[in-house]
Amino acid sequence: MFASCADPKALEGISWLVCYLTTGKHLLFFVSFGTVLLLLAVTAPIALALGFGGAMATRSGFAPLRWLGRIYTAMTRGVPDIVFFLFVPIALDQGLEYLRHRIKCPDWTEPVRKGSDFVVCPAAKLPLSSAPEWEHQVYAFALAVVAFAIVFGAFAANVIHGAMNAVPKAQLETADAYGMSPRQTFRRILVPQMWVYALPGLTNLWMILIKATPLLFVLGIEDIVYWARELGGSKTTGASAYPHGDWRVYYFLVLLCFYLGMTRLSELVFARLYRRLSHGQATLAGEQLRKATT
Amino acid sequence: MSCAQTFADYGLRSLGFGERLLPKEGFDLCQQAVLIGSGMIWNLYFGIVALFIGFFLANAVALAKASRNPWARKPAEWFVFIFRGSPLFIQFFMFYETFVLLPRVGIDIPLGFTTITLETGWLTKAWAGAMVVLCLNTAAYTGEIFYGALRAIPKGDLEAADAYGITGWHRFRRIVWPTMMRLAWPAYTNEAIFMFHATTLVFFSGFPAFQQKGDALYYASYFAAKTFNPFVAYPIVAAFFVVLTVLVISLFGMVYRHLNRHVPQNTRSRLKYRPQIIR
């Protein structure tokens, strides 16, 4: 990257390290931290929305919708989440390709599943085999986001369902007595009060989500784990301009510190958020805040 | 090939007995269920042993964290922070790479009159290396649970112990520890279930599956990759784990009833499984 890095063999000490850490591959490594943050930023709102939808479905008066909500919230109990991370992307990919196959190639006569093969017509491939590399990467990432969102949406639905039940019944009955419709009660009374009960659970969930991000590696995405293994492996003089021994343990140490920093920071942020949300709530924390100000 | 024959060939494949090569064709339901079930042996081994060892470590961690002596408290706090604050997946990689760096011949420890050689090669194998990580990980999570329970012991119980002149080790053994267990048990049940789930990560995280002896998910992903069909192998793993979860809940439920046997019937709380609350 720098002009002084033109001849790596002549470098020593700090300048060697600076040049080493700014090679093209290392820049990709740094960018992959962004991939992780992007995954968190995209997944969290989708999962929250899915969770909210799931929790609303379990409260629904319409029975099939309620069953759907129950099945969704019960789905992730008892089954390791990594099974879903492996299952959902392939299942979704094959489902989409199959749909496109039915639409785009109606006169294709051969069966899609032939023995141990899954064959769709070339026009139905996702992304098309002629598509540029970045499209493949974006597609793989999008599938990963969906897998994460579905699993964490189910967890969030559990939390939010519990929080909705935790809102004091008297509050809802009062709203009823004032002549609010069920819809108004839900929007104006239940949802605003629910968050303070949901927050401990959602905090926990966010922590689990952070700690689940390295599983991107299992999905074949070039994330921080991939680059840590790639860059840390020992390099000989012939293969690389910067030969070094097996440094993977140091790279993973960096990742460990990154995750520790992330979880610690989240803890601090959530502690403040909890304080904010407790304002004016009929809970012990809310009462303590009220006493402190008067 | 009949299902009984498949069972004889692959029932203990994950331990290295029976057929040497994994199935290359057919991939019928029986084959997949038998081989994945065989892989469950590893999940059970990792889960049960890690929980057993982790339980004792966790007690030590909880007591150290509650200790007034900073030399005991600080290391325990850091231990819990590091293992609870970072992904298990990264911990696996981290430890595996560390174990690989250890000298292959072993470490010589001079004792003056003689030298003992500490064998380290076995740590790079999954059965020992991953076990170390799982033990430490569950010790940290469980230690935090026990610590929370320790702090939640009703003051009245301790005052009553004082009034009867029960002190020291006797007080810990008869009053503090049983109450701590009783309070911690529901959360500990969750942790146990998560522990079994976490064992599926072992063979995806650096630790190699020697001679294709892997766990349930390892075989399931083998089948899914061979048949391009995720709709059979993964539901089989899921079914095995649902059964395992139900077993764990009923087993821990029995212990919970035993721990609560002196509590009046109507105030007893039933053991509930709330997966999202602890991790």
GROMACS .gro file of C-alpha atoms in nm, chain A residues 76-83 86-87 90-92 94-95 113 115-118 155 158-159 200-201 204-205 207-208 210-218 224-225 229 246 248-250 252-253 255-256 259-261 263-264 267, chain B residues 27 81-91 93-94 96-98 100-101 141 193-194 196-198 200-201 204-206 217 221 224 226-232 234-235 237-239 241-242 245 273-279:
model
  110
   76THR     CA    1  -3.593  -2.327   1.807
   77ARG     CA    2  -3.648  -2.496   2.141
   78GLY     CA    3  -3.467  -2.821   2.168
   79VAL     CA    4  -3.283  -2.796   1.837
   80PRO     CA    5  -2.933  -2.646   1.814
   81ASP     CA    6  -2.939  -2.319   1.623
   82ILE     CA    7  -2.650  -2.425   1.400
   83VAL     CA    8  -2.879  -2.689   1.248
   86LEU     CA    9  -2.705  -2.503   0.791
   87PHE     CA   10  -3.058  -2.595   0.688
   90ILE     CA   11  -2.984  -2.452   0.137
   91ALA     CA   12  -3.357  -2.502   0.175
   92LEU     CA   13  -3.429  -2.143   0.079
   94GLN     CA   14  -3.344  -2.470  -0.351
   95GLY     CA   15  -3.694  -2.338  -0.291
  113ARG     CA   16  -3.434  -3.418  -0.811
  115GLY     CA   17  -3.096  -3.933  -0.762
  116SER     CA   18  -2.850  -3.732  -0.557
  117ASP     CA   19  -2.867  -3.424  -0.775
  118PHE     CA   20  -3.070  -3.109  -0.777
  155PHE     CA   21  -3.616  -1.635   2.009
  158ASN     CA   22  -4.055  -1.594   2.287
  159VAL     CA   23  -3.923  -1.292   2.471
  200PRO     CA   24  -3.363  -0.800   2.972
  201GLY     CA   25  -3.457  -1.081   2.736
  204ASN     CA   26  -2.961  -1.138   2.624
  205LEU     CA   27  -3.067  -1.212   2.270
  207MET     CA   28  -2.553  -1.093   2.317
  208ILE     CA   29  -2.636  -1.435   2.171
  210ILE     CA   30  -2.319  -1.120   1.859
  211LYS     CA   31  -2.176  -1.451   1.971
  212ALA     CA   32  -2.347  -1.633   1.682
  213THR     CA   33  -2.189  -1.418   1.410
  214PRO     CA   34  -1.875  -1.634   1.370
  215LEU     CA   35  -2.108  -1.903   1.238
  216LEU     CA   36  -2.106  -1.705   0.913
  217PHE     CA   37  -1.785  -1.898   0.851
  218VAL     CA   38  -1.979  -2.226   0.850
  224ILE     CA   39  -1.333  -1.266   1.007
  225VAL     CA   40  -1.286  -1.632   1.097
  229ARG     CA   41  -0.734  -1.879   0.933
  246ASP     CA   42   0.185  -2.020   1.233
  248ARG     CA   43  -0.333  -1.818   1.370
  249VAL     CA   44  -0.349  -1.815   1.748
  250TYR     CA   45  -0.266  -1.440   1.751
  252PHE     CA   46  -0.787  -1.553   1.692
  253LEU     CA   47  -0.672  -1.364   1.999
  255LEU     CA   48  -1.101  -1.182   1.725
  256LEU     CA   49  -1.154  -1.282   2.088
  259TYR     CA   50  -1.593  -0.994   2.059
  260LEU     CA   51  -1.516  -0.917   2.423
  261GLY     CA   52  -1.518  -0.547   2.336
  263THR     CA   53  -2.025  -0.759   2.433
  264ARG     CA   54  -1.885  -0.523   2.698
  267GLU     CA   55  -2.372  -0.423   2.817
  321PHE     CA   56  -2.857  -4.276   0.125
  375PHE     CA   57  -1.609  -1.239   3.158
  376ILE     CA   58  -1.381  -1.393   2.897
  377PHE     CA   59  -1.571  -1.717   2.851
  378ARG     CA   60  -1.918  -1.560   2.863
  379GLY     CA   61  -1.824  -1.256   2.655
  380SER     CA   62  -1.677  -1.434   2.356
  381PRO     CA   63  -1.827  -1.685   2.114
  382LEU     CA   64  -1.770  -2.052   2.189
  383PHE     CA   65  -1.683  -2.094   1.823
  384ILE     CA   66  -1.388  -1.855   1.853
  385GLN     CA   67  -1.283  -2.025   2.178
  387PHE     CA   68  -1.044  -2.211   1.725
  388MET     CA   69  -0.833  -2.024   1.975
  390TYR     CA   70  -0.711  -2.557   1.893
  391GLU     CA   71  -0.445  -2.328   1.746
  392THR     CA   72  -0.281  -2.301   2.087
  394VAL     CA   73  -0.127  -2.715   1.779
  395LEU     CA   74   0.157  -2.482   1.874
  435TYR     CA   75  -2.174  -1.995   3.242
  487ILE     CA   76  -2.957  -2.804   2.724
  488PHE     CA   77  -2.744  -2.533   2.566
  490PHE     CA   78  -2.565  -3.033   2.448
  491HIS     CA   79  -2.652  -2.800   2.162
  492ALA     CA   80  -2.306  -2.646   2.174
  494THR     CA   81  -2.251  -2.977   1.761
  495LEU     CA   82  -1.997  -2.701   1.699
  498PHE     CA   83  -1.703  -2.733   1.256
  499SER     CA   84  -1.439  -2.540   1.442
  500GLY     CA   85  -1.089  -2.650   1.366
  511LEU     CA   86  -2.424  -3.274   1.272
  515SER     CA   87  -2.391  -3.218   0.676
  518ALA     CA   88  -2.677  -3.299   0.291
  520LYS     CA   89  -2.379  -3.571  -0.088
  521THR     CA   90  -2.750  -3.572  -0.174
  522PHE     CA   91  -2.810  -3.196  -0.218
  523ASN     CA   92  -3.113  -3.258  -0.007
  524PRO     CA   93  -3.127  -3.082   0.331
  525PHE     CA   94  -3.486  -3.191   0.397
  526VAL     CA   95  -3.398  -3.537   0.531
  528TYR     CA   96  -3.124  -3.203   0.916
  529PRO     CA   97  -3.473  -3.293   1.039
  531VAL     CA   98  -3.065  -3.433   1.369
  532ALA     CA   99  -3.339  -3.202   1.491
  533ALA     CA  100  -3.551  -3.500   1.599
  535PHE     CA  101  -3.195  -3.333   1.967
  536VAL     CA  102  -3.560  -3.281   2.058
  539THR     CA  103  -3.376  -3.213   2.521
  567TYR     CA  104  -3.770  -2.443   3.000
  568ARG     CA  105  -3.708  -2.086   2.889
  569PRO     CA  106  -3.442  -2.106   2.621
  570GLN     CA  107  -3.384  -1.736   2.568
  571ILE     CA  108  -3.324  -1.624   2.924
  572ILE     CA  109  -2.972  -1.731   3.005
  573ARG     CA  110  -2.720  -1.712   2.725
   0.00000   0.00000   0.00000
